[in-house]
Coordinates of C-alpha atoms in Angstrom, one line a residue:
M202 CA -29.8 27.0 -34.1
S203 CA -31.3 23.6 -32.1
L204 CA -34.8 23.5 -31.7
T205 CA -34.6 24.4 -27.9
A206 CA -32.1 27.4 -28.1
L207 CA -35.1 28.4 -30.9
A208 CA -38.6 27.6 -29.0
L209 CA -36.9 29.6 -25.4
S210 CA -36.6 32.2 -28.4
L211 CA -39.8 32.4 -28.6
S212 CA -41.1 32.4 -24.8
V213 CA -39.3 35.5 -23.5
G214 CA -41.6 37.7 -22.5
V215 CA -39.4 42.0 -23.8
P216 CA -41.2 45.7 -23.3
E217 CA -42.7 45.7 -27.7
A218 CA -43.9 48.3 -28.8
S219 CA -45.5 46.3 -30.7
A220 CA -47.3 43.0 -30.4
Q221 CA -46.1 42.3 -34.3
G222 CA -42.1 43.7 -33.5
F223 CA -42.9 40.7 -31.0
F224 CA -42.9 38.1 -33.1
E225 CA -40.1 39.5 -35.3
R226 CA -38.0 39.2 -32.9
L227 CA -39.0 35.6 -31.7
F228 CA -38.8 34.7 -35.4
G229 CA -35.5 35.7 -36.7
G230 CA -37.0 39.0 -37.9
G231 CA -35.1 41.5 -35.1
S232 CA -31.5 42.0 -35.5
R233 CA -29.5 41.0 -39.2
Q234 CA -26.8 39.3 -37.4
A235 CA -29.7 36.8 -35.5
R236 CA -31.7 35.8 -39.2
Q237 CA -27.9 35.4 -39.9
Q238 CA -27.7 32.8 -37.7
E239 CA -31.2 30.9 -37.5
F240 CA -31.4 30.8 -41.7
P241 CA -27.4 30.8 -43.0
A242 CA -28.1 32.8 -46.6
N243 CA -26.8 30.8 -49.1
P244 CA -24.0 31.9 -51.6
P245 CA -24.8 34.4 -54.2
A246 CA -25.0 32.7 -57.3
K247 CA -26.6 29.7 -54.9
R248 CA -28.9 31.5 -53.6
L249 CA -29.8 33.7 -57.0
R250 CA -31.1 30.1 -58.7
N251 CA -33.0 29.6 -55.4
E252 CA -34.6 32.3 -55.5
T253 CA -35.4 31.9 -59.7
K254 CA -37.3 28.6 -58.6
T255 CA -38.9 29.9 -55.8
V256 CA -40.5 33.0 -57.5
Q257 CA -41.6 30.8 -60.5
K258 CA -43.5 28.3 -58.0
A259 CA -45.8 31.2 -56.6
K260 CA -46.9 32.1 -60.3
N261 CA -47.5 28.4 -61.6
R262 CA -49.5 28.5 -57.7
R263 CA -50.9 31.8 -58.5
Q264 CA -48.8 32.8 -55.0
A265 CA -47.6 36.3 -56.7
A266 CA -50.1 37.7 -57.0
S267 CA -51.8 36.8 -54.5
L268 CA -48.4 38.4 -52.9
R269 CA -48.5 41.3 -54.9
K270 CA -52.1 42.7 -54.3
A271 CA -52.4 41.5 -50.6
K272 CA -53.4 43.6 -47.8
A273 CA -51.5 44.4 -44.7
A274 CA -51.8 41.5 -42.5
P275 CA -55.3 42.0 -40.0
Q276 CA -55.1 43.0 -36.2
I277 CA -57.0 41.3 -33.5
S278 CA -57.4 44.8 -31.3
A279 CA -56.7 44.5 -27.9
P280 CA -59.8 45.1 -24.8
S281 CA -60.5 49.6 -24.9
Y282 CA -61.1 52.5 -22.8
Y283 CA -64.9 53.8 -22.9
T284 CA -66.3 57.3 -22.4
Y285 CA -68.1 57.0 -19.4
K286 CA -71.3 57.6 -19.6
A287 CA -72.6 58.0 -16.1
E288 CA -76.6 56.4 -15.3
P289 CA -79.4 59.3 -16.4
L290 CA -81.5 59.9 -13.7
V291 CA -85.4 59.9 -14.0
A292 CA -87.9 61.2 -12.8
V293 CA -90.1 59.1 -9.8
D294 CA -93.7 57.7 -11.1
F295 CA -96.1 58.4 -8.4
S296 CA -99.1 58.0 -10.3
S297 CA -99.7 54.9 -8.9
L298 CA -100.1 56.5 -5.9
T299 CA -102.0 59.4 -6.4
H300 CA -104.3 58.0 -8.5
V301 CA -106.4 55.7 -5.5
A302 CA -105.9 58.0 -2.8
T303 CA -108.3 61.2 -2.3
P304 CA -107.2 64.6 -2.4
I305 CA -107.2 65.7 0.7
V306 CA -107.7 70.2 0.2
S307 CA -107.0 71.3 3.9
I308 CA -106.4 69.9 6.6
S309 CA -106.7 70.6 10.4
H310 CA -104.4 71.2 13.5
E311 CA -105.9 69.1 15.1
A312 CA -105.4 66.0 12.5
A313 CA -102.1 68.1 12.1
A314 CA -101.3 67.3 15.9
T315 CA -102.9 64.1 16.4
G316 CA -101.0 62.2 12.9
L317 CA -101.3 62.4 9.3
R318 CA -102.2 59.5 7.6
F319 CA -100.5 58.5 4.9
D320 CA -103.2 58.6 2.2
E321 CA -104.7 62.0 3.5
A322 CA -100.8 63.4 2.4
L323 CA -100.4 62.2 -1.0
A324 CA -101.4 64.7 -2.7
G325 CA -99.1 66.6 -1.3
L326 CA -96.7 64.8 -4.9
D327 CA -98.8 66.7 -7.0
E328 CA -96.4 68.9 -9.0
F329 CA -92.6 66.9 -7.3
E330 CA -90.1 66.2 -8.8
L331 CA -88.0 63.5 -7.4
L332 CA -85.2 62.7 -9.3
A333 CA -83.8 58.8 -8.7
E334 CA -81.7 55.6 -10.7
K335 CA -84.0 53.8 -13.1
D336 CA -83.6 51.0 -10.7
I337 CA -84.7 53.2 -7.5
A338 CA -86.7 55.1 -8.7
A339 CA -88.9 51.7 -9.9
A340 CA -88.6 50.4 -5.7
L341 CA -90.6 53.7 -5.2
S342 CA -93.1 53.3 -7.3
S343 CA -93.4 49.3 -5.7
Y344 CA -93.4 49.4 -3.0
Y345 CA -95.4 52.5 -1.8
A346 CA -98.1 50.6 -3.6
E347 CA -97.9 47.6 -1.6
N348 CA -97.0 49.6 2.0
R349 CA -99.1 52.6 2.2
S350 CA -97.8 54.0 5.3
F351 CA -94.4 56.2 6.6
I352 CA -90.9 54.7 6.9
W353 CA -89.4 57.9 8.6
I354 CA -92.5 60.1 9.6
D355 CA -94.1 60.1 13.4
G356 CA -97.4 62.1 13.4
T357 CA -96.1 65.3 12.0
E358 CA -93.2 64.7 12.8
P359 CA -89.7 63.0 11.5
N360 CA -89.3 60.2 13.2
A361 CA -86.3 58.9 15.4
R362 CA -84.7 56.4 12.6
A363 CA -85.4 59.3 9.8
F364 CA -82.7 61.6 12.4
E365 CA -80.6 58.7 13.1
T366 CA -80.7 57.5 8.4
L367 CA -79.7 61.4 8.4
S368 CA -76.8 61.4 10.3
V369 CA -75.4 57.9 8.6
L370 CA -75.4 60.0 5.3
S371 CA -74.5 62.9 6.5
E372 CA -71.3 60.5 7.3
A373 CA -70.7 59.2 4.3
A374 CA -67.2 60.9 3.5
G375 CA -65.7 58.8 5.7
H376 CA -66.6 56.2 3.5
G377 CA -64.4 58.2 0.3
L378 CA -68.3 58.9 -0.6
D379 CA -69.6 62.3 -0.9
P380 CA -72.2 63.3 1.7
A381 CA -73.6 65.5 -1.2
D382 CA -75.1 62.9 -2.5
Y383 CA -78.0 62.1 -0.5
Q384 CA -78.5 65.2 1.1
V385 CA -82.5 65.6 1.5
G386 CA -84.2 68.7 2.7
F387 CA -85.6 68.9 5.3
P388 CA -88.9 69.5 6.0
L389 CA -90.0 73.2 7.5
S390 CA -94.1 74.5 6.6
A391 CA -95.6 74.9 10.1
E392 CA -98.8 75.7 7.9
P393 CA -100.5 73.0 7.5
V394 CA -101.3 72.2 4.1
G395 CA -97.4 73.4 3.8
R396 CA -96.4 70.9 6.3
R397 CA -98.5 67.6 4.8
R398 CA -96.7 68.9 1.2
D399 CA -93.3 69.7 3.4
L400 CA -93.8 65.9 5.0
I401 CA -95.0 63.6 2.5
R402 CA -92.1 64.8 0.2
F403 CA -89.1 64.5 3.4
E404 CA -90.4 60.3 3.0
M405 CA -90.0 59.6 -0.6
A406 CA -86.8 61.7 -1.0
L407 CA -84.9 60.5 2.1
S408 CA -86.5 56.7 1.3
A409 CA -84.9 57.5 -2.8
R410 CA -81.2 59.1 -1.3
A411 CA -81.3 55.8 1.5
L412 CA -81.9 53.4 -1.7
R413 CA -78.6 55.7 -3.6
Y414 CA -76.5 55.1 0.0
V415 CA -77.5 51.3 0.0
R416 CA -76.6 51.1 -3.8
D417 CA -72.8 53.2 -3.5
A418 CA -72.0 50.8 -0.6
T419 CA -72.6 47.8 -2.2
R420 CA -71.9 47.7 -5.3
G421 CA -69.4 51.1 -5.9
R422 CA -71.5 54.5 -7.5
I423 CA -70.1 53.8 -10.6
D424 CA -70.7 50.6 -12.8
P425 CA -66.5 49.1 -13.5
N426 CA -67.8 47.3 -16.8
R427 CA -68.7 50.9 -18.4
I428 CA -65.4 51.8 -18.0
S429 CA -63.0 49.6 -20.2
G430 CA -63.2 46.4 -21.7
Y431 CA -60.1 45.0 -19.1
H432 CA -63.0 45.8 -16.5
D433 CA -65.4 42.5 -15.5
F434 CA -67.6 42.8 -12.5
P435 CA -70.6 40.1 -12.5
A436 CA -73.4 42.9 -11.8
K437 CA -73.9 42.5 -7.2
P438 CA -78.4 41.8 -7.2
L439 CA -79.5 43.9 -4.9
N440 CA -83.2 44.2 -3.8
L441 CA -83.7 47.3 -3.5
A442 CA -87.7 47.4 -2.4
G443 CA -86.8 44.7 -0.1
V444 CA -83.7 47.3 1.5
L445 CA -87.4 50.0 2.5
T446 CA -88.9 46.6 4.0
I447 CA -86.2 46.6 6.7
L448 CA -85.3 50.2 7.2
A449 CA -89.3 50.5 7.6
R450 CA -89.0 47.6 10.2
T451 CA -85.1 48.5 12.2
N452 CA -85.2 50.3 15.1
A453 CA -80.9 50.1 14.0
P454 CA -81.2 51.9 11.0
R455 CA -77.8 52.9 11.7
A456 CA -76.1 49.0 11.6
Y457 CA -78.8 47.7 9.1
L458 CA -76.7 50.9 6.8
E459 CA -73.0 49.5 8.0
T460 CA -73.8 46.5 7.0
R461 CA -74.4 47.2 3.3
H462 CA -70.8 48.8 2.9
P463 CA -67.7 45.4 1.8
R464 CA -67.2 43.5 5.6
N465 CA -62.9 42.3 5.1
P466 CA -60.0 44.1 7.0
Q467 CA -58.9 45.8 4.0
Y468 CA -62.2 47.6 3.5
R469 CA -61.8 48.9 7.6
A470 CA -58.2 49.7 7.5
L471 CA -58.2 52.0 3.7
Q472 CA -60.9 53.8 6.0
A473 CA -58.8 54.2 8.9
E474 CA -56.3 55.5 6.1
L475 CA -57.7 58.0 4.8
K476 CA -59.0 59.6 8.3
A477 CA -55.7 59.2 9.2
L478 CA -54.5 61.4 5.6
E479 CA -57.5 64.6 6.8
T480 CA -56.0 64.8 9.6
V481 CA -52.4 64.6 9.0
Q482 CA -50.3 67.7 7.4
D483 CA -48.4 67.6 3.7
D484 CA -44.9 67.9 4.0
T485 CA -43.7 66.2 0.5
V486 CA -41.2 67.4 -0.8
S487 CA -40.9 68.5 -4.3
V488 CA -38.1 66.7 -6.9
D489 CA -38.1 67.0 -10.2
P490 CA -40.0 63.2 -11.2
G491 CA -38.2 62.9 -14.6
L492 CA -34.4 63.6 -13.1
L493 CA -31.7 61.1 -14.1
L494 CA -28.6 61.0 -12.1
K495 CA -25.6 59.2 -12.3
P496 CA -22.7 59.5 -9.4
G497 CA -20.4 62.1 -10.7
Q498 CA -22.5 63.4 -12.5
S499 CA -24.2 67.2 -10.8
S500 CA -28.3 68.9 -10.2
P501 CA -29.6 71.2 -7.4
E502 CA -32.3 68.3 -6.9
L503 CA -29.5 65.7 -4.9
P504 CA -30.2 68.2 -1.7
K505 CA -33.7 67.9 -1.2
L506 CA -33.1 63.4 -2.1
L507 CA -30.5 63.6 1.0
A508 CA -32.8 64.8 2.9
L509 CA -35.2 62.4 2.8
I510 CA -32.7 59.7 3.5
A511 CA -32.3 62.2 6.7
R512 CA -35.4 62.0 7.8
D513 CA -34.8 58.1 7.9
A514 CA -31.2 57.8 8.9
G515 CA -31.3 55.5 11.8
A516 CA -32.4 52.7 8.6
L517 CA -28.7 53.8 7.6
G518 CA -25.4 51.8 9.2
G519 CA -22.9 54.5 11.2
E520 CA -20.6 55.4 8.3
D521 CA -23.4 56.1 6.1
R522 CA -24.4 59.1 9.0
E523 CA -21.8 60.3 8.4
T524 CA -21.0 60.4 5.6
L525 CA -25.2 62.0 5.0
A526 CA -24.6 64.4 7.7
R527 CA -21.1 65.4 6.0
L528 CA -22.4 66.4 2.5
A529 CA -25.9 67.2 3.2
A530 CA -25.8 70.4 1.3
S531 CA -23.4 68.7 -1.9
E532 CA -25.5 69.4 -5.6
V533 CA -22.1 66.9 -7.1
Y534 CA -22.9 63.6 -6.2
A535 CA -19.5 61.7 -5.2
G536 CA -18.8 58.3 -5.0
D537 CA -18.7 58.6 -1.2
L538 CA -22.8 59.4 -1.4
V539 CA -23.1 56.1 -3.7
P540 CA -23.3 53.5 -1.5
V541 CA -26.6 55.8 0.8
I542 CA -28.1 56.4 -2.0
K543 CA -28.0 52.9 -2.8
A544 CA -29.3 51.7 0.8
A545 CA -31.7 54.1 0.1
Q546 CA -32.8 52.6 -2.7
Q547 CA -32.4 48.9 -1.1
R548 CA -34.6 50.3 1.8
A549 CA -37.7 51.0 -1.0
G550 CA -37.5 47.6 -2.3
L551 CA -35.3 48.4 -5.4
K552 CA -32.2 47.6 -7.7
P553 CA -29.8 48.9 -5.7
D554 CA -27.7 49.7 -8.0
G555 CA -26.9 53.7 -7.1
V556 CA -28.3 55.5 -10.0
V557 CA -31.1 58.0 -8.9
G558 CA -33.6 57.8 -11.8
P559 CA -38.0 58.5 -11.1
R560 CA -38.4 55.4 -9.0
T561 CA -36.4 55.9 -7.1
V562 CA -36.8 59.4 -6.6
R563 CA -41.0 58.6 -6.5
A564 CA -39.5 55.8 -4.1
L565 CA -37.8 58.8 -1.8
V566 CA -40.4 61.4 -2.2
G567 CA -43.3 59.5 -1.7
T568 CA -46.9 60.3 -2.5
S569 CA -48.0 63.2 -1.6
K570 CA -51.5 63.8 0.8
A571 CA -53.6 64.8 -2.4
E572 CA -53.1 61.5 -4.1
R573 CA -53.0 59.1 -1.3
I574 CA -56.1 61.0 -0.4
D575 CA -57.9 60.2 -3.9
K576 CA -55.8 56.7 -4.3
V577 CA -57.8 55.2 -1.2
K578 CA -61.1 56.8 -1.8
I579 CA -60.7 55.0 -5.7
A580 CA -59.2 51.6 -3.1
L581 CA -62.8 51.7 -1.6
E582 CA -64.6 52.4 -4.6
Q583 CA -62.9 49.3 -6.4
L584 CA -63.5 47.2 -3.1
R585 CA -67.0 47.2 -4.2
W586 CA -67.6 46.0 -7.0
L587 CA -65.8 43.1 -5.2
P588 CA -67.2 40.3 -2.7
S589 CA -68.1 42.3 0.3
Q590 CA -66.1 39.2 2.2
L591 CA -63.3 38.6 0.0
G592 CA -62.5 34.2 1.5
S593 CA -60.8 32.1 3.0
P594 CA -58.4 30.7 1.7
R595 CA -57.7 32.9 -2.0
V596 CA -55.2 33.8 -4.0
F597 CA -55.0 37.5 -4.1
I598 CA -52.4 39.3 -7.1
N599 CA -52.1 43.4 -7.3
Q600 CA -51.3 44.2 -10.6
P601 CA -49.9 48.4 -9.5
A602 CA -47.7 45.8 -6.5
F603 CA -46.9 43.2 -9.3
T604 CA -47.6 40.6 -6.5
A605 CA -49.5 37.4 -6.0
A606 CA -50.3 36.4 -2.2
Y607 CA -52.3 32.8 -0.7
I608 CA -53.6 33.9 2.2
D609 CA -55.4 31.8 4.8
G610 CA -57.1 33.6 7.4
E611 CA -55.8 37.0 6.5
T612 CA -52.2 35.4 7.2
E613 CA -50.3 35.7 4.5
T614 CA -48.6 31.9 4.1
L615 CA -46.7 32.3 0.1
K616 CA -45.7 36.1 -1.4
T617 CA -44.1 36.1 -4.6
R618 CA -43.1 38.5 -7.4
V619 CA -44.7 38.8 -10.2
V620 CA -45.0 39.9 -13.8
I621 CA -48.1 41.1 -15.8
G622 CA -49.4 42.5 -19.0
A623 CA -47.6 45.3 -20.8
A624 CA -49.8 48.5 -21.6
A625 CA -49.6 47.2 -24.9
T626 CA -51.9 43.7 -23.6
Q627 CA -52.8 44.5 -20.0
T628 CA -54.4 42.6 -17.6
S629 CA -58.1 42.3 -17.1
F630 CA -59.3 43.6 -13.4
F631 CA -61.6 40.9 -12.4
Y632 CA -62.0 37.9 -9.6
D633 CA -62.6 33.9 -10.7
E634 CA -62.0 30.2 -9.0
I635 CA -58.9 28.5 -9.5
E636 CA -60.1 25.4 -10.5
Q637 CA -56.7 22.7 -11.7
V638 CA -52.9 23.0 -12.1
D639 CA -51.8 21.6 -15.9
Y640 CA -47.9 20.2 -15.5
N641 CA -45.6 20.7 -17.7
P642 CA -48.7 22.2 -19.8
Y643 CA -49.8 22.8 -23.5
W644 CA -48.9 26.7 -24.8
G645 CA -51.8 27.6 -26.7
V646 CA -52.0 29.9 -28.4
P647 CA -54.5 32.9 -28.2
Q648 CA -56.1 33.8 -31.6
S649 CA -54.4 37.2 -31.1
I650 CA -51.7 36.1 -30.8
I651 CA -51.7 34.0 -34.1
V652 CA -53.2 36.8 -35.8
N653 CA -51.4 39.8 -34.4
E654 CA -47.7 37.7 -34.7
M655 CA -47.5 35.6 -36.0
L656 CA -49.7 35.9 -39.2
P657 CA -47.3 38.3 -40.9
R658 CA -43.6 35.4 -40.2
L659 CA -46.2 32.4 -41.5
R660 CA -47.2 33.8 -45.1
R661 CA -43.3 35.3 -45.1
D662 CA -41.8 32.0 -43.6
P663 CA -44.8 29.1 -43.0
G664 CA -42.4 26.4 -42.6
C665 CA -40.9 28.4 -38.5
L666 CA -43.5 27.0 -36.8
D667 CA -42.8 23.5 -37.7
R668 CA -39.1 23.6 -36.7
A669 CA -39.7 25.7 -34.0
G670 CA -41.8 22.9 -31.8
Y671 CA -45.1 24.0 -32.7
E672 CA -48.1 22.1 -33.4
V673 CA -50.9 23.5 -35.9
F674 CA -54.2 21.2 -36.3
N675 CA -56.8 21.5 -38.9
G676 CA -60.9 22.5 -37.9
K677 CA -61.3 18.3 -37.4
G678 CA -58.2 18.6 -34.8
K679 CA -55.6 16.6 -37.2
R680 CA -52.3 17.7 -37.2
I681 CA -50.6 19.0 -40.1
P682 CA -48.0 20.4 -41.6
S683 CA -47.7 24.6 -40.6
S684 CA -45.7 25.0 -43.9
S685 CA -48.5 23.1 -45.9
V686 CA -51.0 25.9 -45.6
N687 CA -51.4 29.3 -47.5
W688 CA -51.1 31.4 -44.7
W689 CA -52.3 34.3 -47.4
R690 CA -55.6 33.0 -47.2
Y691 CA -56.8 34.6 -43.7
G692 CA -57.2 37.5 -42.1
A693 CA -58.3 37.4 -38.8
N694 CA -60.3 34.8 -38.4
V695 CA -58.2 31.3 -38.9
P696 CA -59.2 28.4 -39.4
Y697 CA -56.1 26.8 -37.5
T698 CA -55.3 25.6 -33.6
I699 CA -51.8 26.3 -32.8
R700 CA -50.1 24.6 -29.0
Q701 CA -46.1 24.7 -28.0
T702 CA -45.9 21.4 -27.0
P703 CA -44.2 20.7 -23.5
S704 CA -40.1 21.6 -23.3
E705 CA -37.5 23.6 -21.0
A706 CA -38.4 26.3 -22.7
N707 CA -42.0 26.0 -22.9
A708 CA -43.6 29.9 -22.8
L709 CA -45.4 28.6 -19.8
G710 CA -42.6 26.8 -18.0
E711 CA -43.4 23.5 -16.2
L712 CA -46.9 24.3 -15.1
K713 CA -50.1 27.0 -15.0
I714 CA -52.9 27.2 -12.4
L715 CA -56.3 27.9 -13.9
F716 CA -58.9 30.3 -13.1
P717 CA -61.6 29.0 -16.8
N718 CA -62.6 33.1 -17.6
E719 CA -63.1 34.6 -21.3
H720 CA -59.3 37.0 -21.1
A721 CA -57.3 33.5 -21.0
I722 CA -56.1 35.2 -18.1
Y723 CA -54.0 32.4 -15.4
M724 CA -51.3 32.8 -13.3
H725 CA -47.5 29.9 -15.5
D726 CA -44.5 30.1 -14.5
T727 CA -41.9 30.9 -17.2
P728 CA -38.6 30.5 -18.7
V729 CA -37.0 34.0 -18.5
K730 CA -36.3 34.7 -14.3
H731 CA -34.7 37.6 -15.0
L732 CA -37.2 40.4 -15.6
F733 CA -38.4 39.4 -11.9
E734 CA -35.3 41.2 -10.5
R735 CA -36.6 44.2 -12.2
D736 CA -39.3 46.5 -10.5
G737 CA -41.1 47.4 -12.9
R738 CA -42.8 44.1 -14.6
A739 CA -45.3 45.4 -17.0
F740 CA -44.0 42.6 -19.7
S741 CA -46.2 39.8 -20.6
H742 CA -48.8 39.2 -23.0
G743 CA -51.6 39.4 -20.2
C744 CA -51.7 36.4 -18.2
I745 CA -49.8 36.7 -14.7
R746 CA -46.5 34.8 -14.6
L747 CA -45.2 33.9 -11.5
Q748 CA -41.7 33.5 -9.8
D749 CA -42.5 31.3 -7.6
P750 CA -44.9 28.2 -9.1
R751 CA -44.4 25.4 -8.0
G752 CA -44.9 27.6 -4.4
M753 CA -48.4 28.5 -5.4
A754 CA -49.7 25.0 -6.8
A755 CA -49.0 23.2 -3.8
A756 CA -50.1 26.6 -1.8
V757 CA -54.0 25.6 -4.1
L758 CA -53.7 22.4 -3.7
G759 CA -53.0 21.9 -0.5
T760 CA -50.1 20.2 -0.2
S761 CA -46.4 19.8 -0.5
V762 CA -43.6 21.1 -3.0
D763 CA -41.8 17.9 -2.5
H764 CA -46.0 16.5 -4.3
V765 CA -45.4 18.9 -6.9
A766 CA -41.3 18.1 -8.1
A767 CA -43.0 15.0 -8.1
K768 CA -46.1 15.6 -10.6
L769 CA -43.3 17.7 -12.7
K770 CA -40.9 14.4 -12.7
Q771 CA -43.9 12.5 -14.1
G772 CA -44.8 14.5 -17.8
H773 CA -48.0 16.2 -18.8
S774 CA -50.6 15.9 -16.6
M775 CA -53.7 17.8 -14.9
E776 CA -54.5 18.3 -11.3
K777 CA -57.9 19.5 -9.9
T778 CA -57.4 22.3 -6.3
P779 CA -60.5 23.0 -4.3
K780 CA -62.2 25.8 -5.8
V781 CA -60.1 28.5 -4.3
P782 CA -61.6 32.8 -5.0
V783 CA -58.5 34.8 -7.4
Y784 CA -59.1 38.1 -7.7
V785 CA -56.7 40.0 -10.8
A786 CA -56.8 43.2 -8.8
Y787 CA -56.2 46.1 -9.2
F788 CA -55.4 48.7 -6.7
T789 CA -52.7 51.8 -6.2
A790 CA -54.1 51.8 -2.6
W791 CA -53.7 48.3 -0.9
P792 CA -53.2 47.8 2.8
T793 CA -50.5 45.1 3.9
P794 CA -51.6 42.2 6.6
A795 CA -50.5 44.7 8.9
G796 CA -53.1 47.4 8.4
T797 CA -50.6 50.2 6.7
V798 CA -51.5 51.0 3.2
E799 CA -49.3 50.8 0.9
Y800 CA -49.1 53.2 -2.9
F801 CA -48.0 51.8 -5.7
D802 CA -47.5 53.4 -9.5
D803 CA -50.9 53.2 -11.5
V804 CA -49.3 51.5 -14.6
Y805 CA -52.2 51.5 -16.8
D806 CA -53.3 55.2 -15.6
R807 CA -56.5 52.9 -14.9
D808 CA -57.0 55.0 -11.2
S809 CA -57.6 58.7 -13.4
R810 CA -59.9 57.0 -15.2
V811 CA -61.8 55.7 -12.5
R812 CA -61.6 59.1 -11.4
L813 CA -63.4 60.8 -14.9
A814 CA -66.3 58.2 -13.8
I815 CA -66.9 59.3 -10.1
D816 CA -66.7 62.9 -11.5
A817 CA -69.6 62.5 -14.3
T818 CA -71.1 60.6 -11.8
E819 CA -71.5 63.7 -9.6
A820 CA -72.6 65.4 -12.3
V821 CA -75.6 63.8 -13.2
R822 CA -76.0 64.0 -9.8
A823 CA -76.2 67.7 -9.0
P824 CA -78.8 70.0 -8.2
G825 CA -80.2 71.4 -11.2
S826 CA -77.9 69.5 -13.4

């Protein structure tokens, strides 16, 4: 096998049952025929003499003993999913307020009529247990210790600010939130002492729930970093005591509270979709999701699929419409129906192969109303983890859609297909800033791949990297032959760096686009182009492979594709970019620039984990929990 061909085999992205199996295939550990082509077998007699010499040398170096005693090759674990632990609630400490107040045993009807002073009402907090999140509880104590006055009470009644805020909290469902999380008991007692008690408790409860609403709107109900090691988001700063100061001074609390939600058109489109979904009838048709039907076969599910296609018959050609009408009740997948199925697949963005499989069924059936509502609510929650304004220009990668887009002024000036991480090597969910384009790049092999995938092969064949166009460097930065290393000495900490040299077969292709992050994820080219033709494109080790890398590089650099092509001709080099926000995102419901919400498969089953986290939070917040 030529060096180029061998190096190309090293860069091929394939669906992998395990990481070790991937590099077994890369280094000739696949089929016997492949191994024989890469490393031709010796004639039996000569092979026997060579094996004898090899064993003797191993004994002389005391390596045979280590081979016999060696344990299984170590593994560096991928990030994991966690059992979500919701934030517990704590009792608000009112002692800093009540210990300086002079308790009032009773209050006259005349005093009640003219108004209630804050300090006079504090006795009503005795034996009052108000549960809230820890930071909210601290903010309440801090604010009212410094500001000994009502926000929500004028005289002896809730004021207009209180009623407007209560109205906003009751409408939380329009944002995909649960209004029950923000409910506040209304002061009902007319008796003076009871009224004083009810008013001060109403004051504190409404402040606590208004702060919860603001916190949820700003950051989301759940902490995404508690879901898994694949979620990586910085904590959003939020001055909760300052929020109470603003609410105390504003005459328009609704306007202020609405500004706490994400302020981007994507959020508004998802809100509108949620409202529309709640008013439409569910017209989902039930079809076996595991259906596999080829021409000539039959199934009672076929008429259902044909009925779904007939709903959009206006998009079909005249001949296909005639065929559909004639065979609408057929359970036999006749040859005449193949063009109809192919046309439907084409419209759905699938490979038009005429085979009805699970992806074709999902595309034709669509997502049920309940599933769409759930996806939209989760998308609204996830948008709260991102900056309120996403920025322009920006790059937005949506993993379930297998796409990356360059967006300028909310216009997609470039959209390209991508390959994302396989199930065993998932792409993380985070955001960062693009900083650099590398032309004709080296590929620095991540430590996880060195340990999990290369090391088992290197123990058997130390020189394989030398033959495959890889370079090995020791801790002092000196390049050494891979054949000179006793790879059996090392486990999960290999003290060498390995990189693949620039070439047409380099795993990163002709360029990579960097946004430095602790996950070692970036966008790059690939020599393996055929994977972009697949509908599902989860095959990488976590990085984002681009179908149009030159177009994306030109976009983030603010230059032309011709400029990128010229730089590629000059060999290995690097070019700084303007700092462009990049979102390596995960949304199974996401709006197009026109505002139409599209739905995608949950590639990594992450939506269910978000739902479990929300449910855990709701359980903690439930009264009596």
